[in-house]
Short mmCIF file of C-alpha atoms and ligand atoms in Angstrom, two decimals:
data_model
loop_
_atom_site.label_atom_id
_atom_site.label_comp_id
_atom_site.label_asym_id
_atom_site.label_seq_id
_atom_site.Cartn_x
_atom_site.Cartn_y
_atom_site.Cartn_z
CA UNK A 34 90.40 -0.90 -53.48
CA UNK A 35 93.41 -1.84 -51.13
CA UNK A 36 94.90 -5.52 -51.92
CA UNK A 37 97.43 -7.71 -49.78
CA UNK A 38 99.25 -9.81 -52.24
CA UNK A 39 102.13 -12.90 -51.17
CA UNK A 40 104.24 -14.39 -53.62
CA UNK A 41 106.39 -17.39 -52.61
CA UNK A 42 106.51 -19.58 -55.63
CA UNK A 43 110.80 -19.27 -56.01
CA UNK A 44 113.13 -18.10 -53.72
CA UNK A 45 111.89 -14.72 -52.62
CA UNK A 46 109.58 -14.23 -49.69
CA UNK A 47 107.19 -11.44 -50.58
CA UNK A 48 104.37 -9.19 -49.72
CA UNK A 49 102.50 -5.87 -50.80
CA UNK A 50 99.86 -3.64 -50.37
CA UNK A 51 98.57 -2.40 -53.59
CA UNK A 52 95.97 0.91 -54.27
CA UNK A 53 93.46 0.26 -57.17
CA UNK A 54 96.27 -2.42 -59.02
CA UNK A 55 98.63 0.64 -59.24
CA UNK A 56 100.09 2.57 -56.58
CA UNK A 57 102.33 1.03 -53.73
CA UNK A 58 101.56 1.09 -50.50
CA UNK A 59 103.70 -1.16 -49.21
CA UNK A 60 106.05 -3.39 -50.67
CA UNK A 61 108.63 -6.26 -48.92
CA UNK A 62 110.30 -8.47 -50.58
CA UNK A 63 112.89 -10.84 -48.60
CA UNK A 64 115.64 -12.82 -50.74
CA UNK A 65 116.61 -16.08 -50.04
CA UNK A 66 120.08 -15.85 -52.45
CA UNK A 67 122.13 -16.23 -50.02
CA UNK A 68 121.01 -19.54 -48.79
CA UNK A 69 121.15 -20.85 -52.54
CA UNK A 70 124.77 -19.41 -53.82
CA UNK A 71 125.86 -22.35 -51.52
CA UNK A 72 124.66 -24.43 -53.59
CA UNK A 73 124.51 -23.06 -56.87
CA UNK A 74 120.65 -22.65 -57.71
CA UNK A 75 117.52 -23.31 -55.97
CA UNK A 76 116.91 -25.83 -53.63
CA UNK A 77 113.08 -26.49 -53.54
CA UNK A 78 112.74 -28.02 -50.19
CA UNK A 79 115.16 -25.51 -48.61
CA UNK A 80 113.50 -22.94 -50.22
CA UNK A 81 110.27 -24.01 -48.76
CA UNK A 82 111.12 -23.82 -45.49
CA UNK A 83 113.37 -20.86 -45.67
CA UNK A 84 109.54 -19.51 -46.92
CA UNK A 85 107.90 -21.15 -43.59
CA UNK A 86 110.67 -18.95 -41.78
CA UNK A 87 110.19 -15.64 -43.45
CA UNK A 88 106.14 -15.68 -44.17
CA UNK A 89 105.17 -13.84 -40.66
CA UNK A 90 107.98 -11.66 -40.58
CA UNK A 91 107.44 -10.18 -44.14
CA UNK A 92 103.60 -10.27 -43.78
CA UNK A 93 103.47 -8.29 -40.00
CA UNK A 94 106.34 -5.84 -41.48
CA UNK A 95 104.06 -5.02 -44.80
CA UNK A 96 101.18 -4.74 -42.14
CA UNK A 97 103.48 -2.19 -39.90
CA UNK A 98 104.66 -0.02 -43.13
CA UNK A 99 100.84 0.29 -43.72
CA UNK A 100 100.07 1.28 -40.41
CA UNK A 101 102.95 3.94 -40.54
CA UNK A 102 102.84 5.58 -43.45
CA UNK A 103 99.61 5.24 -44.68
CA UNK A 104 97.52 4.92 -41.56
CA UNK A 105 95.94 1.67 -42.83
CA UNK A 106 95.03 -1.30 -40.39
CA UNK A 107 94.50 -4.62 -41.23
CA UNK A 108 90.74 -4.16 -41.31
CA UNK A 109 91.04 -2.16 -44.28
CA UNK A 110 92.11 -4.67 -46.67
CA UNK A 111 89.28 -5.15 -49.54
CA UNK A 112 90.83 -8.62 -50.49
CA UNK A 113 93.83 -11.26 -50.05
CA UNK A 114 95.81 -12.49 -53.00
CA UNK A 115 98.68 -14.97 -53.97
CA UNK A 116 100.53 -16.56 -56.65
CA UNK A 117 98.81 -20.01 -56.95
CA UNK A 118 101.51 -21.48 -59.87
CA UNK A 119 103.05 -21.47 -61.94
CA UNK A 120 106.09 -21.97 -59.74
CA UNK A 121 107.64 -24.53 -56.84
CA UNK A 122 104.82 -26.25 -55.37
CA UNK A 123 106.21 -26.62 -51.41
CA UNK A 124 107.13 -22.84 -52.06
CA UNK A 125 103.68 -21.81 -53.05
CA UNK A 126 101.64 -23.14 -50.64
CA UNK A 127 103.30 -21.68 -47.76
CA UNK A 128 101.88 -18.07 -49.77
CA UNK A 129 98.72 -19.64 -50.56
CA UNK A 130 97.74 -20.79 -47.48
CA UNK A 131 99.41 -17.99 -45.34
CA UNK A 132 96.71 -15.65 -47.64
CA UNK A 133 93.59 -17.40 -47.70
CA UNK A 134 94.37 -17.97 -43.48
CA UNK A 135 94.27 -13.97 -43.92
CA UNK A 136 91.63 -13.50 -45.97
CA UNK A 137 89.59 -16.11 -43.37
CA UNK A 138 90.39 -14.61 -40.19
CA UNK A 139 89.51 -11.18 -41.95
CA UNK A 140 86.71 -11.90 -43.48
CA UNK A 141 87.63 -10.51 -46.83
CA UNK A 142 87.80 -12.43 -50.17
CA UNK A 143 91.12 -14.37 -51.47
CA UNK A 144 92.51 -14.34 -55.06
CA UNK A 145 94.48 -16.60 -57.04
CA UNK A 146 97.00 -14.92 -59.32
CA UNK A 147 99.26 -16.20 -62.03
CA UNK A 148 102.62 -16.06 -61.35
CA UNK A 149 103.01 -15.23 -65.62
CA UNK A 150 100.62 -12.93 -65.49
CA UNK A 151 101.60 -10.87 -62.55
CA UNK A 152 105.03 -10.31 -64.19
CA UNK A 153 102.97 -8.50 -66.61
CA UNK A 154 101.22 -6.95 -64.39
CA UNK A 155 104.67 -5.53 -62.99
CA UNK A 156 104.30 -2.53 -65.65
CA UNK A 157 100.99 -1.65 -64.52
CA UNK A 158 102.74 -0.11 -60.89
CA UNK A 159 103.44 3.19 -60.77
CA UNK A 160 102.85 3.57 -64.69
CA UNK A 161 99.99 4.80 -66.64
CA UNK A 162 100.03 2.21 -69.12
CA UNK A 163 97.05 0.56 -70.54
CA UNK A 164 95.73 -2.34 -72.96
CA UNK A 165 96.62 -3.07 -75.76
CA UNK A 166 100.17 -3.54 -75.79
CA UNK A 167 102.81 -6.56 -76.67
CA UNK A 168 104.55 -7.87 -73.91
CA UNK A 169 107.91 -9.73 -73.84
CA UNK A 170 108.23 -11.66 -70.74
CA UNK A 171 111.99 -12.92 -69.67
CA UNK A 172 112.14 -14.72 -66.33
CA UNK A 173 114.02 -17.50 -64.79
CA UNK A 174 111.30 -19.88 -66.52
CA UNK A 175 109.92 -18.52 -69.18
CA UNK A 176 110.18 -16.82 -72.61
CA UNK A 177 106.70 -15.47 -73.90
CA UNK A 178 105.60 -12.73 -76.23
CA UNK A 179 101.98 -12.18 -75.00
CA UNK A 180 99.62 -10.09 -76.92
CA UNK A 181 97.38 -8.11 -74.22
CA UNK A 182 94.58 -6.92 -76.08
CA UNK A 183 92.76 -6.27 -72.75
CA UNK A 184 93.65 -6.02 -68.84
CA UNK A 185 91.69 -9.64 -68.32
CA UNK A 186 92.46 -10.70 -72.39
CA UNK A 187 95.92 -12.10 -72.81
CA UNK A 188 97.26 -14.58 -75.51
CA UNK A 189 100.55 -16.50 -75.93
CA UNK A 190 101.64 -15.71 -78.89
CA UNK A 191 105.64 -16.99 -79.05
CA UNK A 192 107.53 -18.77 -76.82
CA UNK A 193 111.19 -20.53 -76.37
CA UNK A 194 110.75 -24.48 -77.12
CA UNK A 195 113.81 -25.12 -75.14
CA UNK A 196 115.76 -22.89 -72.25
CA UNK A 197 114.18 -19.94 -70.50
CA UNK A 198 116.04 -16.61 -70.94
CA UNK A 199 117.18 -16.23 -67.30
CA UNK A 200 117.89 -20.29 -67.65
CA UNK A 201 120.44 -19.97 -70.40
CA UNK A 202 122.05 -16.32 -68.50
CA UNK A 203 122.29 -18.70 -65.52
CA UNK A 204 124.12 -21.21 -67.30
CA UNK A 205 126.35 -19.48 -69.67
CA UNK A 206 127.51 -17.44 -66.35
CA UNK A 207 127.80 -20.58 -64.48
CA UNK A 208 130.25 -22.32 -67.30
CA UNK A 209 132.78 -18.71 -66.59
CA UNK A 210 132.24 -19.70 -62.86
CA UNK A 211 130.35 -16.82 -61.94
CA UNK A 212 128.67 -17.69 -59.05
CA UNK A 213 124.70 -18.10 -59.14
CA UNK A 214 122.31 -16.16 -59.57
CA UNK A 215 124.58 -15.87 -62.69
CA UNK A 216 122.23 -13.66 -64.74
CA UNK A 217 123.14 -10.00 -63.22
CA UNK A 218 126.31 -10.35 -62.65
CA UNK A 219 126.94 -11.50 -66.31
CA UNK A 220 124.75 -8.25 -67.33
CA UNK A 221 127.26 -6.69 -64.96
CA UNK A 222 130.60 -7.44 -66.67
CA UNK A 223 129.33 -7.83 -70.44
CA UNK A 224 129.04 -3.94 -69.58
CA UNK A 225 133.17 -3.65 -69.53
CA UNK A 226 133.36 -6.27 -72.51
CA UNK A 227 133.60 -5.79 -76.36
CA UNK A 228 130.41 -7.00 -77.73
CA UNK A 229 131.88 -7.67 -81.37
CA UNK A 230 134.86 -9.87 -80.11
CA UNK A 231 132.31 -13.57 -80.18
CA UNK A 232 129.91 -13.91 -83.44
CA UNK A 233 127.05 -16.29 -81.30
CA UNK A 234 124.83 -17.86 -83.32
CA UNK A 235 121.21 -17.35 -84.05
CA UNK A 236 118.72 -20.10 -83.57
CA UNK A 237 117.21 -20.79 -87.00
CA UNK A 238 113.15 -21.07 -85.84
CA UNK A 239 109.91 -20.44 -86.67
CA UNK A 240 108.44 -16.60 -85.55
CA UNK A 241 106.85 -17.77 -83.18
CA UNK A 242 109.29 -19.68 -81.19
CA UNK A 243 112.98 -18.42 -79.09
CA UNK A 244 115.71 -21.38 -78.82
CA UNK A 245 118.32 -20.84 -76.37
CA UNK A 246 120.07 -24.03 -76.19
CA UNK A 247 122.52 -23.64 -79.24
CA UNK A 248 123.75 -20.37 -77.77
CA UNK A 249 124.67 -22.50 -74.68
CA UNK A 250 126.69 -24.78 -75.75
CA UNK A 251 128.48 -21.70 -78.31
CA UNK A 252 129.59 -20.38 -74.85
CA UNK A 253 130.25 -23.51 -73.59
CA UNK A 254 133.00 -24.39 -76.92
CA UNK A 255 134.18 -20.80 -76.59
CA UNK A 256 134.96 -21.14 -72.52
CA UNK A 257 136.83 -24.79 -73.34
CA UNK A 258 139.31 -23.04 -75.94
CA UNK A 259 141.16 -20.85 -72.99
CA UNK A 260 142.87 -21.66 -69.50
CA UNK A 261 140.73 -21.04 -67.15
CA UNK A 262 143.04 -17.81 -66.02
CA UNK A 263 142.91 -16.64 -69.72
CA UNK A 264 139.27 -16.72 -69.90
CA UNK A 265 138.04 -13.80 -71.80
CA UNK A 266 134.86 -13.08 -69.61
CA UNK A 267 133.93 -9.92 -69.85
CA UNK A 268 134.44 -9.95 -73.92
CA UNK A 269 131.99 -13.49 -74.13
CA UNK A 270 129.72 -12.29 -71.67
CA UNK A 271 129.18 -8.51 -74.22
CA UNK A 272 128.86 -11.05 -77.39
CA UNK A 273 126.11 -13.01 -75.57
CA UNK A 274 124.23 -10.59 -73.96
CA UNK A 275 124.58 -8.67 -77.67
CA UNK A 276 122.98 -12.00 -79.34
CA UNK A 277 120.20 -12.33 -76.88
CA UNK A 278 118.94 -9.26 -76.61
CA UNK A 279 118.71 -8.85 -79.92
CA UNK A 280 117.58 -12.00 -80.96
CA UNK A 281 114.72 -11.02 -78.50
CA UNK A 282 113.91 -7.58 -79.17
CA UNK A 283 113.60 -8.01 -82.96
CA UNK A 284 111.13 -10.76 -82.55
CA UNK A 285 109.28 -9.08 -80.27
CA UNK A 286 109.16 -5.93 -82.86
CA UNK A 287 108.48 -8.11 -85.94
CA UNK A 288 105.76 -9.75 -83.85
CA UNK A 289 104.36 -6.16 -82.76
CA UNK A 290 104.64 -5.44 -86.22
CA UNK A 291 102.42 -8.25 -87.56
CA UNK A 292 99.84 -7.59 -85.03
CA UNK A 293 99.82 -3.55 -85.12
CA UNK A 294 100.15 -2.81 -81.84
CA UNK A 295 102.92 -0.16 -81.65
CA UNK A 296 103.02 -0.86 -77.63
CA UNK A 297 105.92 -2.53 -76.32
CA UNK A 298 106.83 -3.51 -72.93
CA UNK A 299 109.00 -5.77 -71.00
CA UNK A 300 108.28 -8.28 -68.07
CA UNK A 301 109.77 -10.93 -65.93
CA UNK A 302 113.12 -11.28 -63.75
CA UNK A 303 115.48 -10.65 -67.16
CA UNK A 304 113.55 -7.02 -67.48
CA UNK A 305 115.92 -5.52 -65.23
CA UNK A 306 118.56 -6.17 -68.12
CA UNK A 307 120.47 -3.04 -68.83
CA UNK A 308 121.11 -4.19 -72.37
CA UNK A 309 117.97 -5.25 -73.01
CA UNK A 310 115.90 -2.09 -71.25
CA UNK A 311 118.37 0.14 -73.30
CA UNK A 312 117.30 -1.60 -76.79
CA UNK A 313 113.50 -1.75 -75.67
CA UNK A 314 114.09 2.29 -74.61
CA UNK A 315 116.06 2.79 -78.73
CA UNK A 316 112.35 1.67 -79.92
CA UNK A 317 110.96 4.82 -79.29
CA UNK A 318 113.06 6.30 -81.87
CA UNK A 319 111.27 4.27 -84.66
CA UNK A 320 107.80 5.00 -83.48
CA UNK A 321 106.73 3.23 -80.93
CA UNK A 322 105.05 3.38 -76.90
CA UNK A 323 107.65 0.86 -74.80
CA UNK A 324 107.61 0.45 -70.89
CA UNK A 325 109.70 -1.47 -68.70
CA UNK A 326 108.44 -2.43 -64.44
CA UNK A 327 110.66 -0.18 -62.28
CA UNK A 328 114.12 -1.95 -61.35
CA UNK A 329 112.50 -3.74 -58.03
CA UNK A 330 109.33 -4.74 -59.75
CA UNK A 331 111.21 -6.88 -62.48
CA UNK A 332 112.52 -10.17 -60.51
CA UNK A 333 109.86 -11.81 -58.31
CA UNK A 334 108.31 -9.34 -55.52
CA UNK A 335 104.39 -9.27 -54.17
CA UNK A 336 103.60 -5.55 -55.61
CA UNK A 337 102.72 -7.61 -59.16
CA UNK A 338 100.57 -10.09 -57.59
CA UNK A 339 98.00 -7.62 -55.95
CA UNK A 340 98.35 -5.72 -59.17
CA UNK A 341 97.27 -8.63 -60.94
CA UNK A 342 94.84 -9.78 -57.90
CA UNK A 343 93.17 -6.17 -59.57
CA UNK A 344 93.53 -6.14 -63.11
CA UNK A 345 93.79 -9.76 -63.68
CA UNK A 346 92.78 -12.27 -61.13
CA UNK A 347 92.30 -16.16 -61.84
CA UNK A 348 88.44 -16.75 -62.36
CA UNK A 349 86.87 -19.08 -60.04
CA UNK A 350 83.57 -19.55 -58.23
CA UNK A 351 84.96 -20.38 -54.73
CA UNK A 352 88.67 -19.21 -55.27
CA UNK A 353 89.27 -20.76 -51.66
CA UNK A 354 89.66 -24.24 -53.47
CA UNK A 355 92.04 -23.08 -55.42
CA UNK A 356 95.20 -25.33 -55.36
CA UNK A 357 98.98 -24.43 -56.01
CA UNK A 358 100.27 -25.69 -59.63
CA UNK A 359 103.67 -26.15 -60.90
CA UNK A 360 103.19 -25.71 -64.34
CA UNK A 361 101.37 -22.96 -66.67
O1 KG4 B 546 111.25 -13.44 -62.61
P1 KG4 B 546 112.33 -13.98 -61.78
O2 KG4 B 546 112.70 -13.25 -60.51
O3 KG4 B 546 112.01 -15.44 -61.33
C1 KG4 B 546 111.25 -16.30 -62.11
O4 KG4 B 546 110.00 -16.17 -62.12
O5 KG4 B 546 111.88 -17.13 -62.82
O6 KG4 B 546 113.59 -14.13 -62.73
C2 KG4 B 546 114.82 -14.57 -62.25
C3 KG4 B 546 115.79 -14.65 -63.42
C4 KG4 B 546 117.08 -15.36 -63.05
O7 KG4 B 546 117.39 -16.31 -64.05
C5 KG4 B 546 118.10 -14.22 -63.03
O8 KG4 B 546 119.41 -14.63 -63.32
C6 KG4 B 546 117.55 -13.32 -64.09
O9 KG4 B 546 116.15 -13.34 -63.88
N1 KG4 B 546 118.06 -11.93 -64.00
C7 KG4 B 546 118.84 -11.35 -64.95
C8 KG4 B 546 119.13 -10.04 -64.49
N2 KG4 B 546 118.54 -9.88 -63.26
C9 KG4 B 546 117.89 -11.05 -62.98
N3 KG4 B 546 119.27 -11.81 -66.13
C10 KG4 B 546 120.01 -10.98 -66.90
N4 KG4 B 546 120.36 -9.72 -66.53
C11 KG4 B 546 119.93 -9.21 -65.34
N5 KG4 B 546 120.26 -7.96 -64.98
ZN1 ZN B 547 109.07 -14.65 -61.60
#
């Protein structure tokens, strides 16, 4: 079964051509970063018509690499999918509407995907893996542990009740005045830096809750006690990124642990982590299964949602009224 996904619900412009929710046909994915570094995060509105822009381009060239490579027209498309929310409402609907227009003119069915659960989907690509499994998902918006017990059967089962992970990297980058998206190039230099130099605090909460915003504003009192040319960056950046990960990773094992699945894998934008992939990887040392998405299937790309158009689509009787939502 061939599926064209779109996903359009932040600041990347993407679409894919997925074999049987696994294997990539085609994949493009075009990044609208540069527009928003101006500005130092997203713009919605200028995001949404930076989308308008892009759509046809990225759409004809996944079309063309189809054609090329694979010897697959249009016509053989089984169905049409896009992220419906959660996500940036003027964003989404350019995707939504650009893929059921497809799936119309076509005559081929349209999915709704999850934005959520096509991060998860992410590990599905190119990888063997199966149900069940524990899933930490770290994105720009969200901090879940989801217990997949099936491909279709997914529960929450912790989550952060303030900042996102990929929030709180943002931030704590943007108070050193690294420039945004702050996240990877914070991963970047905490690489050169000395990881025991900071002692961040922990978030005292429950086991099934993450809390991000105390570690924010430990950076923040850190940054304010040097000049601004005497800023130890690389040295805070190791101690964070040594404090989150962690803080992260064991809750994601204890949880595991409690629910004896001895599966663990990663999702979401923050999954391309070095720190974070290498402490997932150490797991398999003490007995357990882990995955991680390839590097280009962590932060936002279409490849998920046509996955997830397979394994997981959103249930509906006429999926064409589906409607773009904001929030999960
Ligand atoms: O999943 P994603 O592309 O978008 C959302 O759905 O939110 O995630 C983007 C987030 C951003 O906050 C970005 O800074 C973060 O993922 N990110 C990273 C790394 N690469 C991307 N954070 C830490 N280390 C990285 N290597
Ligand atoms: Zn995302």
């Amino acid at each position: 079964m061939l599926i064209f996904g779109i996903e359009t619900s932040c600041d990347e412009t993407a679409a894919a051509i997925i074999k049987d929710g696994r294997e990539v046909i085609s994949n493009v994915v075009a990044s609208q970063i540069k527009t928003h570094e101006a500005f130092g995060g997203v713009v919605p509105e200028v995001a949404a018509r930076e989308h308008l822009d892009a759509i046809n381009v990225v759409v004809n060239e996944t079309f063309e690499i189809a054609k090329k490579e694979f010897n697959i027209n249009p016509n053989d498309i089984d169905a049409f999918s896009s992220t419906v929310g959660p996500g940036l409402v003027g964003c989404l609907l350019v995707g939504l509407n650009a893929a059921k227009a497809l799936s119309l003119v076509y005559k081929k069915r349209y999915i709704g995907v999850n934005h959520l659960q096509a991060h998860v989907c992410a590990n599905f690509l190119e990888s063997d893996l199966k149900p069940p499994f524990i899933c930490l998902l770290v994105s720009g918006g969200h901090t879940q542990i989801i217990k997949v017990e099936d491909f279709n059967k997914q529960e929450i089962i912790a989550s952060t009740i303030d900042d996102a992970t990929g929030e709180v990297y943002d931030k704590a980058a943007r108070l050193m005045g690294l420039s945004y998206p702050g996240g990877i190039k914070l991963d970047k230099l905490a690489q050169e830096g000395d990881k025991t130099r900071f002692q961040f605090p922990e978030a005292k909460v429950k086991e099934n809750e993450f809390s991000f915003s105390g570690l924010k504003t430990a950076v923040l009192r850190v940054v304010q006690q040097y000049k601004k040319e005497e800023l130890p960056v690389n040295d805070i950046c190791a101690s964070f990124q040594e404090r989150i990960t962690s803080t992260l990773i064991n809750k994601t094992k204890k949880l595991a642990d409690k629910h004896n699945i001895k599966t663990i894998v990663l999702s979401g934008g923050v999954a391309a982590n070095s720190e974070l992939r290498k402490k997932l990887f150490d797991l398999q040392n003490k007995g357990y299964t882990t995955y991680a998405p390839k590097m280009k299937f962590c932060t936002d790309n279409a490849a998920m949602v046509a996955s997830c158009a397979y394994f997981n689509p959103i249930r509906a009787d006429d999926s064409l009224i589906l409607e773009a939502f904001s929030r999960s």
